[in-house]
Amino acid sequence: MQEELEKVLNEEENITIEEIDENTSDENNGSAKDKKKEQKKKKKENKELDKQNEEIEKLKKEKEELVEKVKYTQAELINYRQRKDEETENLLKYCNKDLIADIIPIVDNFERAISLDDNNLDDELSKFLSGFKMMYSSLTEVLKKYGVTVINRRGEIFNSNEEEALMTDSVEDRKDNEVLEVLLKGYKLKDRVIRPATVKVNKIEDKKEEEK
């Protein structure tokens, strides 16, 4: 009887141990599955995070490119405005250029007429030319008012930007390339040459070459 009881107890104990082992095994299997699921989940999340980071970097790059384009466009607009302002300023500054260019020959004619005067106030020609002198004076004052200046650089070194050499001479006691005489006055409107002066220039070097 006792042996049968012990046998039953042993069998029950074995069953309990087997059940515990089975439960432990199930728990271990469940834990492993959970870990795999967790790993898959993390892997998926990491992929999504990497993708989001790539998108963010792409957006940042596009933003930087757009900012650069905006800056470039703004700089171009500023340069365009500056060019237009400069063009407008020059247009206003030299707007009378053509008119003055047409008036200058008239001034030349006045000067030629006045140069005929022998300064004899009793002379009929002098009386006649006195009116020309008044008109010439008024005309030159108007030109000055609008920024017109005479190019008359006698005694200075020849400047091809403001003068044209029509004649040359060789004077020993004068500098080489010195303007000896102004044959026809030149004129500038502010800082722009309207008509260069026609001059006679000293050329000592040319004479030395001829003597050789």
mmCIF file with all atom_site columns, C-alpha atoms in Angstrom:
data_model
loop_
_atom_site.group_PDB
_atom_site.id
_atom_site.type_symbol
_atom_site.label_atom_id
_atom_site.label_alt_id
_atom_site.label_comp_id
_atom_site.label_asym_id
_atom_site.label_entity_id
_atom_site.label_seq_id
_atom_site.pdbx_PDB_ins_code
_atom_site.Cartn_x
_atom_site.Cartn_y
_atom_site.Cartn_z
_atom_site.occupancy
_atom_site.B_iso_or_equiv
_atom_site.pdbx_formal_charge
_atom_site.auth_seq_id
_atom_site.auth_comp_id
_atom_site.auth_asym_id
_atom_site.auth_atom_id
_atom_site.pdbx_PDB_model_num
ATOM 1   C CA . MET A 1 1   ? 0.000  0.000   0.000   1.00 0.00 ? 1   MET A CA 1
ATOM 2   C CA . GLN A 1 2   ? 2.736  2.370   1.006   1.00 0.00 ? 2   GLN A CA 1
ATOM 3   C CA . GLU A 1 3   ? 4.682  1.456   -2.091  1.00 0.00 ? 3   GLU A CA 1
ATOM 4   C CA . GLU A 1 4   ? 1.701  2.248   -4.274  1.00 0.00 ? 4   GLU A CA 1
ATOM 5   C CA . LEU A 1 5   ? 1.256  5.591   -2.512  1.00 0.00 ? 5   LEU A CA 1
ATOM 6   C CA . GLU A 1 6   ? 4.911  6.495   -3.047  1.00 0.00 ? 6   GLU A CA 1
ATOM 7   C CA . LYS A 1 7   ? 4.594  5.493   -6.675  1.00 0.00 ? 7   LYS A CA 1
ATOM 8   C CA . VAL A 1 8   ? 1.597  7.719   -7.167  1.00 0.00 ? 8   VAL A CA 1
ATOM 9   C CA . LEU A 1 9   ? 3.374  10.622  -5.457  1.00 0.00 ? 9   LEU A CA 1
ATOM 10  C CA . ASN A 1 10  ? 6.451  10.116  -7.604  1.00 0.00 ? 10  ASN A CA 1
ATOM 11  C CA . GLU A 1 11  ? 4.329  10.059  -10.713 1.00 0.00 ? 11  GLU A CA 1
ATOM 12  C CA . GLU A 1 12  ? 2.565  13.250  -9.659  1.00 0.00 ? 12  GLU A CA 1
ATOM 13  C CA . GLU A 1 13  ? 5.913  14.842  -8.850  1.00 0.00 ? 13  GLU A CA 1
ATOM 14  C CA . ASN A 1 14  ? 7.269  13.867  -12.258 1.00 0.00 ? 14  ASN A CA 1
ATOM 15  C CA . ILE A 1 15  ? 4.167  15.254  -13.918 1.00 0.00 ? 15  ILE A CA 1
ATOM 16  C CA . THR A 1 16  ? 4.577  18.548  -12.020 1.00 0.00 ? 16  THR A CA 1
ATOM 17  C CA . ILE A 1 17  ? 8.244  18.809  -12.977 1.00 0.00 ? 17  ILE A CA 1
ATOM 18  C CA . GLU A 1 18  ? 7.390  18.071  -16.595 1.00 0.00 ? 18  GLU A CA 1
ATOM 19  C CA . GLU A 1 19  ? 4.672  20.710  -16.506 1.00 0.00 ? 19  GLU A CA 1
ATOM 20  C CA . ILE A 1 20  ? 7.127  23.220  -14.984 1.00 0.00 ? 20  ILE A CA 1
ATOM 21  C CA . ASP A 1 21  ? 9.667  22.337  -17.638 1.00 0.00 ? 21  ASP A CA 1
ATOM 22  C CA . GLU A 1 22  ? 7.037  22.710  -20.325 1.00 0.00 ? 22  GLU A CA 1
ATOM 23  C CA . ASN A 1 23  ? 5.905  26.058  -18.896 1.00 0.00 ? 23  ASN A CA 1
ATOM 24  C CA . THR A 1 24  ? 9.509  27.237  -18.611 1.00 0.00 ? 24  THR A CA 1
ATOM 25  C CA . SER A 1 25  ? 10.157 26.127  -22.151 1.00 0.00 ? 25  SER A CA 1
ATOM 26  C CA . ASP A 1 26  ? 7.030  27.955  -23.331 1.00 0.00 ? 26  ASP A CA 1
ATOM 27  C CA . GLU A 1 27  ? 8.111  31.066  -21.460 1.00 0.00 ? 27  GLU A CA 1
ATOM 28  C CA . ASN A 1 28  ? 11.581 30.893  -22.988 1.00 0.00 ? 28  ASN A CA 1
ATOM 29  C CA . ASN A 1 29  ? 10.093 30.417  -26.438 1.00 0.00 ? 29  ASN A CA 1
ATOM 30  C CA . GLY A 1 30  ? 7.737  33.332  -25.856 1.00 0.00 ? 30  GLY A CA 1
ATOM 31  C CA . SER A 1 31  ? 10.580 35.530  -24.653 1.00 0.00 ? 31  SER A CA 1
ATOM 32  C CA . ALA A 1 32  ? 12.649 34.688  -27.742 1.00 0.00 ? 32  ALA A CA 1
ATOM 33  C CA . LYS A 1 33  ? 9.706  35.501  -30.007 1.00 0.00 ? 33  LYS A CA 1
ATOM 34  C CA . ASP A 1 34  ? 9.172  38.782  -28.204 1.00 0.00 ? 34  ASP A CA 1
ATOM 35  C CA . LYS A 1 35  ? 12.840 39.634  -28.614 1.00 0.00 ? 35  LYS A CA 1
ATOM 36  C CA . LYS A 1 36  ? 12.656 38.880  -32.331 1.00 0.00 ? 36  LYS A CA 1
ATOM 37  C CA . LYS A 1 37  ? 9.541  41.016  -32.642 1.00 0.00 ? 37  LYS A CA 1
ATOM 38  C CA . GLU A 1 38  ? 11.250 43.791  -30.701 1.00 0.00 ? 38  GLU A CA 1
ATOM 39  C CA . GLN A 1 39  ? 14.340 43.545  -32.889 1.00 0.00 ? 39  GLN A CA 1
ATOM 40  C CA . LYS A 1 40  ? 12.222 43.642  -36.048 1.00 0.00 ? 40  LYS A CA 1
ATOM 41  C CA . LYS A 1 41  ? 10.339 46.611  -34.663 1.00 0.00 ? 41  LYS A CA 1
ATOM 42  C CA . LYS A 1 42  ? 13.550 48.453  -33.801 1.00 0.00 ? 42  LYS A CA 1
ATOM 43  C CA . LYS A 1 43  ? 15.032 47.609  -37.177 1.00 0.00 ? 43  LYS A CA 1
ATOM 44  C CA . LYS A 1 44  ? 11.931 48.977  -38.892 1.00 0.00 ? 44  LYS A CA 1
ATOM 45  C CA . GLU A 1 45  ? 12.002 52.080  -36.712 1.00 0.00 ? 45  GLU A CA 1
ATOM 46  C CA . ASN A 1 46  ? 15.695 52.599  -37.504 1.00 0.00 ? 46  ASN A CA 1
ATOM 47  C CA . LYS A 1 47  ? 14.985 52.297  -41.220 1.00 0.00 ? 47  LYS A CA 1
ATOM 48  C CA . GLU A 1 48  ? 12.174 54.823  -40.928 1.00 0.00 ? 48  GLU A CA 1
ATOM 49  C CA . LEU A 1 49  ? 14.443 57.102  -38.877 1.00 0.00 ? 49  LEU A CA 1
ATOM 50  C CA . ASP A 1 50  ? 17.211 56.828  -41.474 1.00 0.00 ? 50  ASP A CA 1
ATOM 51  C CA . LYS A 1 51  ? 14.712 57.601  -44.193 1.00 0.00 ? 51  LYS A CA 1
ATOM 52  C CA . GLN A 1 52  ? 13.434 60.625  -42.266 1.00 0.00 ? 52  GLN A CA 1
ATOM 53  C CA . ASN A 1 53  ? 17.016 61.820  -41.725 1.00 0.00 ? 53  ASN A CA 1
ATOM 54  C CA . GLU A 1 54  ? 17.675 61.481  -45.456 1.00 0.00 ? 54  GLU A CA 1
ATOM 55  C CA . GLU A 1 55  ? 14.537 63.486  -46.183 1.00 0.00 ? 55  GLU A CA 1
ATOM 56  C CA . ILE A 1 56  ? 15.606 66.118  -43.660 1.00 0.00 ? 56  ILE A CA 1
ATOM 57  C CA . GLU A 1 57  ? 19.072 66.375  -45.235 1.00 0.00 ? 57  GLU A CA 1
ATOM 58  C CA . LYS A 1 58  ? 17.506 66.605  -48.674 1.00 0.00 ? 58  LYS A CA 1
ATOM 59  C CA . LEU A 1 59  ? 15.182 69.381  -47.515 1.00 0.00 ? 59  LEU A CA 1
ATOM 60  C CA . LYS A 1 60  ? 18.076 71.214  -45.878 1.00 0.00 ? 60  LYS A CA 1
ATOM 61  C CA . LYS A 1 61  ? 20.059 71.038  -49.112 1.00 0.00 ? 61  LYS A CA 1
ATOM 62  C CA . GLU A 1 62  ? 17.080 72.271  -51.133 1.00 0.00 ? 62  GLU A CA 1
ATOM 63  C CA . LYS A 1 63  ? 16.582 75.085  -48.628 1.00 0.00 ? 63  LYS A CA 1
ATOM 64  C CA . GLU A 1 64  ? 20.245 76.122  -48.910 1.00 0.00 ? 64  GLU A CA 1
ATOM 65  C CA . GLU A 1 65  ? 20.012 76.077  -52.708 1.00 0.00 ? 65  GLU A CA 1
ATOM 66  C CA . LEU A 1 66  ? 16.860 78.197  -52.607 1.00 0.00 ? 66  LEU A CA 1
ATOM 67  C CA . VAL A 1 67  ? 18.491 80.644  -50.186 1.00 0.00 ? 67  VAL A CA 1
ATOM 68  C CA . GLU A 1 68  ? 21.506 80.931  -52.530 1.00 0.00 ? 68  GLU A CA 1
ATOM 69  C CA . LYS A 1 69  ? 19.203 81.486  -55.504 1.00 0.00 ? 69  LYS A CA 1
ATOM 70  C CA . VAL A 1 70  ? 17.315 84.190  -53.616 1.00 0.00 ? 70  VAL A CA 1
ATOM 71  C CA . LYS A 1 71  ? 20.597 85.873  -52.627 1.00 0.00 ? 71  LYS A CA 1
ATOM 72  C CA . TYR A 1 72  ? 21.843 85.689  -56.221 1.00 0.00 ? 72  TYR A CA 1
ATOM 73  C CA . THR A 1 73  ? 18.562 87.100  -57.528 1.00 0.00 ? 73  THR A CA 1
ATOM 74  C CA . GLN A 1 74  ? 18.665 89.910  -54.971 1.00 0.00 ? 74  GLN A CA 1
ATOM 75  C CA . ALA A 1 75  ? 22.267 90.730  -55.914 1.00 0.00 ? 75  ALA A CA 1
ATOM 76  C CA . GLU A 1 76  ? 21.328 90.742  -59.614 1.00 0.00 ? 76  GLU A CA 1
ATOM 77  C CA . LEU A 1 77  ? 18.387 93.024  -58.863 1.00 0.00 ? 77  LEU A CA 1
ATOM 78  C CA . ILE A 1 78  ? 20.614 95.412  -56.891 1.00 0.00 ? 78  ILE A CA 1
ATOM 79  C CA . ASN A 1 79  ? 23.184 95.459  -59.714 1.00 0.00 ? 79  ASN A CA 1
ATOM 80  C CA . TYR A 1 80  ? 20.428 96.044  -62.263 1.00 0.00 ? 80  TYR A CA 1
ATOM 81  C CA . ARG A 1 81  ? 19.049 98.951  -60.256 1.00 0.00 ? 81  ARG A CA 1
ATOM 82  C CA . GLN A 1 82  ? 22.526 100.430 -59.872 1.00 0.00 ? 82  GLN A CA 1
ATOM 83  C CA . ARG A 1 83  ? 23.132 100.140 -63.625 1.00 0.00 ? 83  ARG A CA 1
ATOM 84  C CA . LYS A 1 84  ? 19.768 101.734 -64.401 1.00 0.00 ? 84  LYS A CA 1
ATOM 85  C CA . ASP A 1 85  ? 20.397 104.507 -61.862 1.00 0.00 ? 85  ASP A CA 1
ATOM 86  C CA . GLU A 1 86  ? 23.816 105.127 -63.397 1.00 0.00 ? 86  GLU A CA 1
ATOM 87  C CA . GLU A 1 87  ? 22.370 105.143 -66.912 1.00 0.00 ? 87  GLU A CA 1
ATOM 88  C CA . THR A 1 88  ? 19.625 107.547 -65.826 1.00 0.00 ? 88  THR A CA 1
ATOM 89  C CA . GLU A 1 89  ? 22.170 109.771 -64.071 1.00 0.00 ? 89  GLU A CA 1
ATOM 90  C CA . ASN A 1 90  ? 24.407 109.846 -67.161 1.00 0.00 ? 90  ASN A CA 1
ATOM 91  C CA . LEU A 1 91  ? 21.417 110.480 -69.400 1.00 0.00 ? 91  LEU A CA 1
ATOM 92  C CA . LEU A 1 92  ? 20.429 113.489 -67.303 1.00 0.00 ? 92  LEU A CA 1
ATOM 93  C CA . LYS A 1 93  ? 24.038 114.597 -66.892 1.00 0.00 ? 93  LYS A CA 1
ATOM 94  C CA . TYR A 1 94  ? 24.784 114.622 -70.624 1.00 0.00 ? 94  TYR A CA 1
ATOM 95  C CA . CYS A 1 95  ? 21.284 115.167 -72.007 1.00 0.00 ? 95  CYS A CA 1
ATOM 96  C CA . ASN A 1 96  ? 22.377 118.496 -73.613 1.00 0.00 ? 96  ASN A CA 1
ATOM 97  C CA . LYS A 1 97  ? 25.400 116.940 -75.336 1.00 0.00 ? 97  LYS A CA 1
ATOM 98  C CA . ASP A 1 98  ? 24.002 117.020 -78.885 1.00 0.00 ? 98  ASP A CA 1
ATOM 99  C CA . LEU A 1 99  ? 22.595 120.532 -78.486 1.00 0.00 ? 99  LEU A CA 1
ATOM 100 C CA . ILE A 1 100 ? 25.919 121.851 -77.190 1.00 0.00 ? 100 ILE A CA 1
ATOM 101 C CA . ALA A 1 101 ? 27.780 120.095 -80.014 1.00 0.00 ? 101 ALA A CA 1
ATOM 102 C CA . ASP A 1 102 ? 25.584 122.045 -82.467 1.00 0.00 ? 102 ASP A CA 1
ATOM 103 C CA . ILE A 1 103 ? 26.104 125.362 -80.628 1.00 0.00 ? 103 ILE A CA 1
ATOM 104 C CA . ILE A 1 104 ? 29.917 125.125 -80.493 1.00 0.00 ? 104 ILE A CA 1
ATOM 105 C CA . PRO A 1 105 ? 30.424 125.928 -84.243 1.00 0.00 ? 105 PRO A CA 1
ATOM 106 C CA . ILE A 1 106 ? 28.272 129.030 -83.736 1.00 0.00 ? 106 ILE A CA 1
ATOM 107 C CA . VAL A 1 107 ? 30.600 130.079 -80.900 1.00 0.00 ? 107 VAL A CA 1
ATOM 108 C CA . ASP A 1 108 ? 33.530 129.527 -83.285 1.00 0.00 ? 108 ASP A CA 1
ATOM 109 C CA . ASN A 1 109 ? 31.932 131.873 -85.815 1.00 0.00 ? 109 ASN A CA 1
ATOM 110 C CA . PHE A 1 110 ? 31.403 134.528 -83.150 1.00 0.00 ? 110 PHE A CA 1
ATOM 111 C CA . GLU A 1 111 ? 35.071 134.292 -82.165 1.00 0.00 ? 111 GLU A CA 1
ATOM 112 C CA . ARG A 1 112 ? 36.204 134.587 -85.791 1.00 0.00 ? 112 ARG A CA 1
ATOM 113 C CA . ALA A 1 113 ? 34.038 137.668 -86.264 1.00 0.00 ? 113 ALA A CA 1
ATOM 114 C CA . ILE A 1 114 ? 35.218 139.277 -83.028 1.00 0.00 ? 114 ILE A CA 1
ATOM 115 C CA . SER A 1 115 ? 38.868 138.639 -83.938 1.00 0.00 ? 115 SER A CA 1
ATOM 116 C CA . LEU A 1 116 ? 38.413 141.060 -86.893 1.00 0.00 ? 116 LEU A CA 1
ATOM 117 C CA . ASP A 1 117 ? 37.980 143.971 -84.479 1.00 0.00 ? 117 ASP A CA 1
ATOM 118 C CA . ASP A 1 118 ? 40.937 146.348 -84.384 1.00 0.00 ? 118 ASP A CA 1
ATOM 119 C CA . ASN A 1 119 ? 39.711 147.892 -81.094 1.00 0.00 ? 119 ASN A CA 1
ATOM 120 C CA . ASN A 1 120 ? 39.238 151.298 -82.725 1.00 0.00 ? 120 ASN A CA 1
ATOM 121 C CA . LEU A 1 121 ? 35.960 152.341 -81.099 1.00 0.00 ? 121 LEU A CA 1
ATOM 122 C CA . ASP A 1 122 ? 35.394 154.992 -83.750 1.00 0.00 ? 122 ASP A CA 1
ATOM 123 C CA . ASP A 1 123 ? 35.642 152.424 -86.488 1.00 0.00 ? 123 ASP A CA 1
ATOM 124 C CA . GLU A 1 124 ? 32.351 151.280 -88.025 1.00 0.00 ? 124 GLU A CA 1
ATOM 125 C CA . LEU A 1 125 ? 33.433 147.631 -87.868 1.00 0.00 ? 125 LEU A CA 1
ATOM 126 C CA . SER A 1 126 ? 34.174 147.929 -84.153 1.00 0.00 ? 126 SER A CA 1
ATOM 127 C CA . LYS A 1 127 ? 30.782 149.437 -83.503 1.00 0.00 ? 127 LYS A CA 1
ATOM 128 C CA . PHE A 1 128 ? 29.160 146.657 -85.499 1.00 0.00 ? 128 PHE A CA 1
ATOM 129 C CA . LEU A 1 129 ? 31.111 143.935 -83.755 1.00 0.00 ? 129 LEU A CA 1
ATOM 130 C CA . SER A 1 130 ? 30.360 145.303 -80.290 1.00 0.00 ? 130 SER A CA 1
ATOM 131 C CA . GLY A 1 131 ? 26.909 143.737 -80.610 1.00 0.00 ? 131 GLY A CA 1
ATOM 132 C CA . PHE A 1 132 ? 28.515 140.426 -81.549 1.00 0.00 ? 132 PHE A CA 1
ATOM 133 C CA . LYS A 1 133 ? 30.698 140.641 -78.441 1.00 0.00 ? 133 LYS A CA 1
ATOM 134 C CA . MET A 1 134 ? 27.642 141.050 -76.238 1.00 0.00 ? 134 MET A CA 1
ATOM 135 C CA . MET A 1 135 ? 25.898 138.092 -77.849 1.00 0.00 ? 135 MET A CA 1
ATOM 136 C CA . TYR A 1 136 ? 29.089 136.012 -77.628 1.00 0.00 ? 136 TYR A CA 1
ATOM 137 C CA . SER A 1 137 ? 29.474 136.842 -73.950 1.00 0.00 ? 137 SER A CA 1
ATOM 138 C CA . SER A 1 138 ? 25.843 135.892 -73.233 1.00 0.00 ? 138 SER A CA 1
ATOM 139 C CA . LEU A 1 139 ? 26.197 132.648 -75.168 1.00 0.00 ? 139 LEU A CA 1
ATOM 140 C CA . THR A 1 140 ? 29.382 131.584 -73.351 1.00 0.00 ? 140 THR A CA 1
ATOM 141 C CA . GLU A 1 141 ? 27.780 132.374 -69.983 1.00 0.00 ? 141 GLU A CA 1
ATOM 142 C CA . VAL A 1 142 ? 24.856 130.082 -70.825 1.00 0.00 ? 142 VAL A CA 1
ATOM 143 C CA . LEU A 1 143 ? 27.262 127.308 -71.805 1.00 0.00 ? 143 LEU A CA 1
ATOM 144 C CA . LYS A 1 144 ? 29.117 127.711 -68.499 1.00 0.00 ? 144 LYS A CA 1
ATOM 145 C CA . LYS A 1 145 ? 25.817 127.529 -66.657 1.00 0.00 ? 145 LYS A CA 1
ATOM 146 C CA . TYR A 1 146 ? 25.196 124.073 -68.125 1.00 0.00 ? 146 TYR A CA 1
ATOM 147 C CA . GLY A 1 147 ? 28.671 122.778 -67.244 1.00 0.00 ? 147 GLY A CA 1
ATOM 148 C CA . VAL A 1 148 ? 30.507 123.479 -70.502 1.00 0.00 ? 148 VAL A CA 1
ATOM 149 C CA . THR A 1 149 ? 34.218 124.275 -70.132 1.00 0.00 ? 149 THR A CA 1
ATOM 150 C CA . VAL A 1 150 ? 36.873 125.194 -72.694 1.00 0.00 ? 150 VAL A CA 1
ATOM 151 C CA . ILE A 1 151 ? 39.810 122.863 -73.368 1.00 0.00 ? 151 ILE A CA 1
ATOM 152 C CA . ASN A 1 152 ? 42.754 125.225 -73.690 1.00 0.00 ? 152 ASN A CA 1
ATOM 153 C CA . ARG A 1 153 ? 45.940 123.579 -72.420 1.00 0.00 ? 153 ARG A CA 1
ATOM 154 C CA . ARG A 1 154 ? 48.587 125.734 -74.045 1.00 0.00 ? 154 ARG A CA 1
ATOM 155 C CA . GLY A 1 155 ? 51.933 125.236 -72.329 1.00 0.00 ? 155 GLY A CA 1
ATOM 156 C CA . GLU A 1 156 ? 50.963 121.810 -70.972 1.00 0.00 ? 156 GLU A CA 1
ATOM 157 C CA . ILE A 1 157 ? 51.969 118.328 -72.135 1.00 0.00 ? 157 ILE A CA 1
ATOM 158 C CA . PHE A 1 158 ? 49.822 117.000 -74.975 1.00 0.00 ? 158 PHE A CA 1
ATOM 159 C CA . ASN A 1 159 ? 46.885 114.833 -73.847 1.00 0.00 ? 159 ASN A CA 1
ATOM 160 C CA . SER A 1 160 ? 45.410 112.639 -76.574 1.00 0.00 ? 160 SER A CA 1
ATOM 161 C CA . ASN A 1 161 ? 42.176 112.261 -74.597 1.00 0.00 ? 161 ASN A CA 1
ATOM 162 C CA . GLU A 1 162 ? 41.428 115.986 -74.878 1.00 0.00 ? 162 GLU A CA 1
ATOM 163 C CA . GLU A 1 163 ? 43.454 117.145 -77.860 1.00 0.00 ? 163 GLU A CA 1
ATOM 164 C CA . GLU A 1 164 ? 44.256 116.357 -81.480 1.00 0.00 ? 164 GLU A CA 1
ATOM 165 C CA . ALA A 1 165 ? 47.657 117.303 -82.871 1.00 0.00 ? 165 ALA A CA 1
ATOM 166 C CA . LEU A 1 166 ? 47.163 118.945 -86.251 1.00 0.00 ? 166 LEU A CA 1
ATOM 167 C CA . MET A 1 167 ? 50.625 120.519 -86.537 1.00 0.00 ? 167 MET A CA 1
ATOM 168 C CA . THR A 1 168 ? 54.046 120.035 -85.000 1.00 0.00 ? 168 THR A CA 1
ATOM 169 C CA . ASP A 1 169 ? 57.044 122.289 -84.472 1.00 0.00 ? 169 ASP A CA 1
ATOM 170 C CA . SER A 1 170 ? 60.496 121.970 -82.875 1.00 0.00 ? 170 SER A CA 1
ATOM 171 C CA . VAL A 1 171 ? 61.267 124.640 -80.317 1.00 0.00 ? 171 VAL A CA 1
ATOM 172 C CA . GLU A 1 172 ? 64.450 123.986 -78.345 1.00 0.00 ? 172 GLU A CA 1
ATOM 173 C CA . ASP A 1 173 ? 63.524 125.940 -75.201 1.00 0.00 ? 173 ASP A CA 1
ATOM 174 C CA . ARG A 1 174 ? 60.132 124.193 -74.885 1.00 0.00 ? 174 ARG A CA 1
ATOM 175 C CA . LYS A 1 175 ? 59.406 120.686 -73.593 1.00 0.00 ? 175 LYS A CA 1
ATOM 176 C CA . ASP A 1 176 ? 58.922 117.763 -75.918 1.00 0.00 ? 176 ASP A CA 1
ATOM 177 C CA . ASN A 1 177 ? 55.189 117.105 -76.557 1.00 0.00 ? 177 ASN A CA 1
ATOM 178 C CA . GLU A 1 178 ? 54.278 120.497 -75.109 1.00 0.00 ? 178 GLU A CA 1
ATOM 179 C CA . VAL A 1 179 ? 51.222 122.209 -76.588 1.00 0.00 ? 179 VAL A CA 1
ATOM 180 C CA . LEU A 1 180 ? 52.633 125.258 -78.357 1.00 0.00 ? 180 LEU A CA 1
ATOM 181 C CA . GLU A 1 181 ? 49.402 126.677 -79.717 1.00 0.00 ? 181 GLU A CA 1
ATOM 182 C CA . VAL A 1 182 ? 45.661 126.005 -79.634 1.00 0.00 ? 182 VAL A CA 1
ATOM 183 C CA . LEU A 1 183 ? 44.443 126.213 -83.207 1.00 0.00 ? 183 LEU A CA 1
ATOM 184 C CA . LEU A 1 184 ? 40.808 125.473 -82.361 1.00 0.00 ? 184 LEU A CA 1
ATOM 185 C CA . LYS A 1 185 ? 39.340 125.378 -78.857 1.00 0.00 ? 185 LYS A CA 1
ATOM 186 C CA . GLY A 1 186 ? 38.004 122.151 -77.473 1.00 0.00 ? 186 GLY A CA 1
ATOM 187 C CA . TYR A 1 187 ? 34.992 121.798 -75.204 1.00 0.00 ? 187 TYR A CA 1
ATOM 188 C CA . LYS A 1 188 ? 33.900 119.478 -72.410 1.00 0.00 ? 188 LYS A CA 1
ATOM 189 C CA . LEU A 1 189 ? 30.474 118.930 -70.931 1.00 0.00 ? 189 LEU A CA 1
ATOM 190 C CA . LYS A 1 190 ? 31.222 118.339 -67.253 1.00 0.00 ? 190 LYS A CA 1
ATOM 191 C CA . ASP A 1 191 ? 33.852 115.549 -67.498 1.00 0.00 ? 191 ASP A CA 1
ATOM 192 C CA . ARG A 1 192 ? 33.068 114.365 -71.047 1.00 0.00 ? 192 ARG A CA 1
ATOM 193 C CA . VAL A 1 193 ? 34.862 115.708 -74.121 1.00 0.00 ? 193 VAL A CA 1
ATOM 194 C CA . ILE A 1 194 ? 32.377 117.117 -76.638 1.00 0.00 ? 194 ILE A CA 1
ATOM 195 C CA . ARG A 1 195 ? 35.055 118.269 -79.060 1.00 0.00 ? 195 ARG A CA 1
ATOM 196 C CA . PRO A 1 196 ? 38.812 117.816 -78.587 1.00 0.00 ? 196 PRO A CA 1
ATOM 197 C CA . ALA A 1 197 ? 41.041 120.859 -79.009 1.00 0.00 ? 197 ALA A CA 1
ATOM 198 C CA . THR A 1 198 ? 43.071 121.075 -82.216 1.00 0.00 ? 198 THR A CA 1
ATOM 199 C CA . VAL A 1 199 ? 46.653 121.984 -81.316 1.00 0.00 ? 199 VAL A CA 1
ATOM 200 C CA . LYS A 1 200 ? 50.253 122.449 -82.452 1.00 0.00 ? 200 LYS A CA 1
ATOM 201 C CA . VAL A 1 201 ? 52.665 120.231 -80.528 1.00 0.00 ? 201 VAL A CA 1
ATOM 202 C CA . ASN A 1 202 ? 56.382 120.558 -79.890 1.00 0.00 ? 202 ASN A CA 1
ATOM 203 C CA . LYS A 1 203 ? 58.399 117.597 -81.219 1.00 0.00 ? 203 LYS A CA 1
ATOM 204 C CA . ILE A 1 204 ? 62.061 117.878 -80.259 1.00 0.00 ? 204 ILE A CA 1
ATOM 205 C CA . GLU A 1 205 ? 62.735 114.158 -80.607 1.00 0.00 ? 205 GLU A CA 1
ATOM 206 C CA . ASP A 1 206 ? 61.634 114.226 -84.257 1.00 0.00 ? 206 ASP A CA 1
ATOM 207 C CA . LYS A 1 207 ? 64.164 116.982 -84.982 1.00 0.00 ? 207 LYS A CA 1
ATOM 208 C CA . LYS A 1 208 ? 66.951 115.016 -83.323 1.00 0.00 ? 208 LYS A CA 1
ATOM 209 C CA . GLU A 1 209 ? 66.116 111.977 -85.419 1.00 0.00 ? 209 GLU A CA 1
ATOM 210 C CA . GLU A 1 210 ? 66.242 114.085 -88.600 1.00 0.00 ? 210 GLU A CA 1
ATOM 211 C CA . GLU A 1 211 ? 69.646 115.522 -87.611 1.00 0.00 ? 211 GLU A CA 1
ATOM 212 C CA . LYS A 1 212 ? 71.020 112.003 -87.202 1.00 0.00 ? 212 LYS A CA 1
#
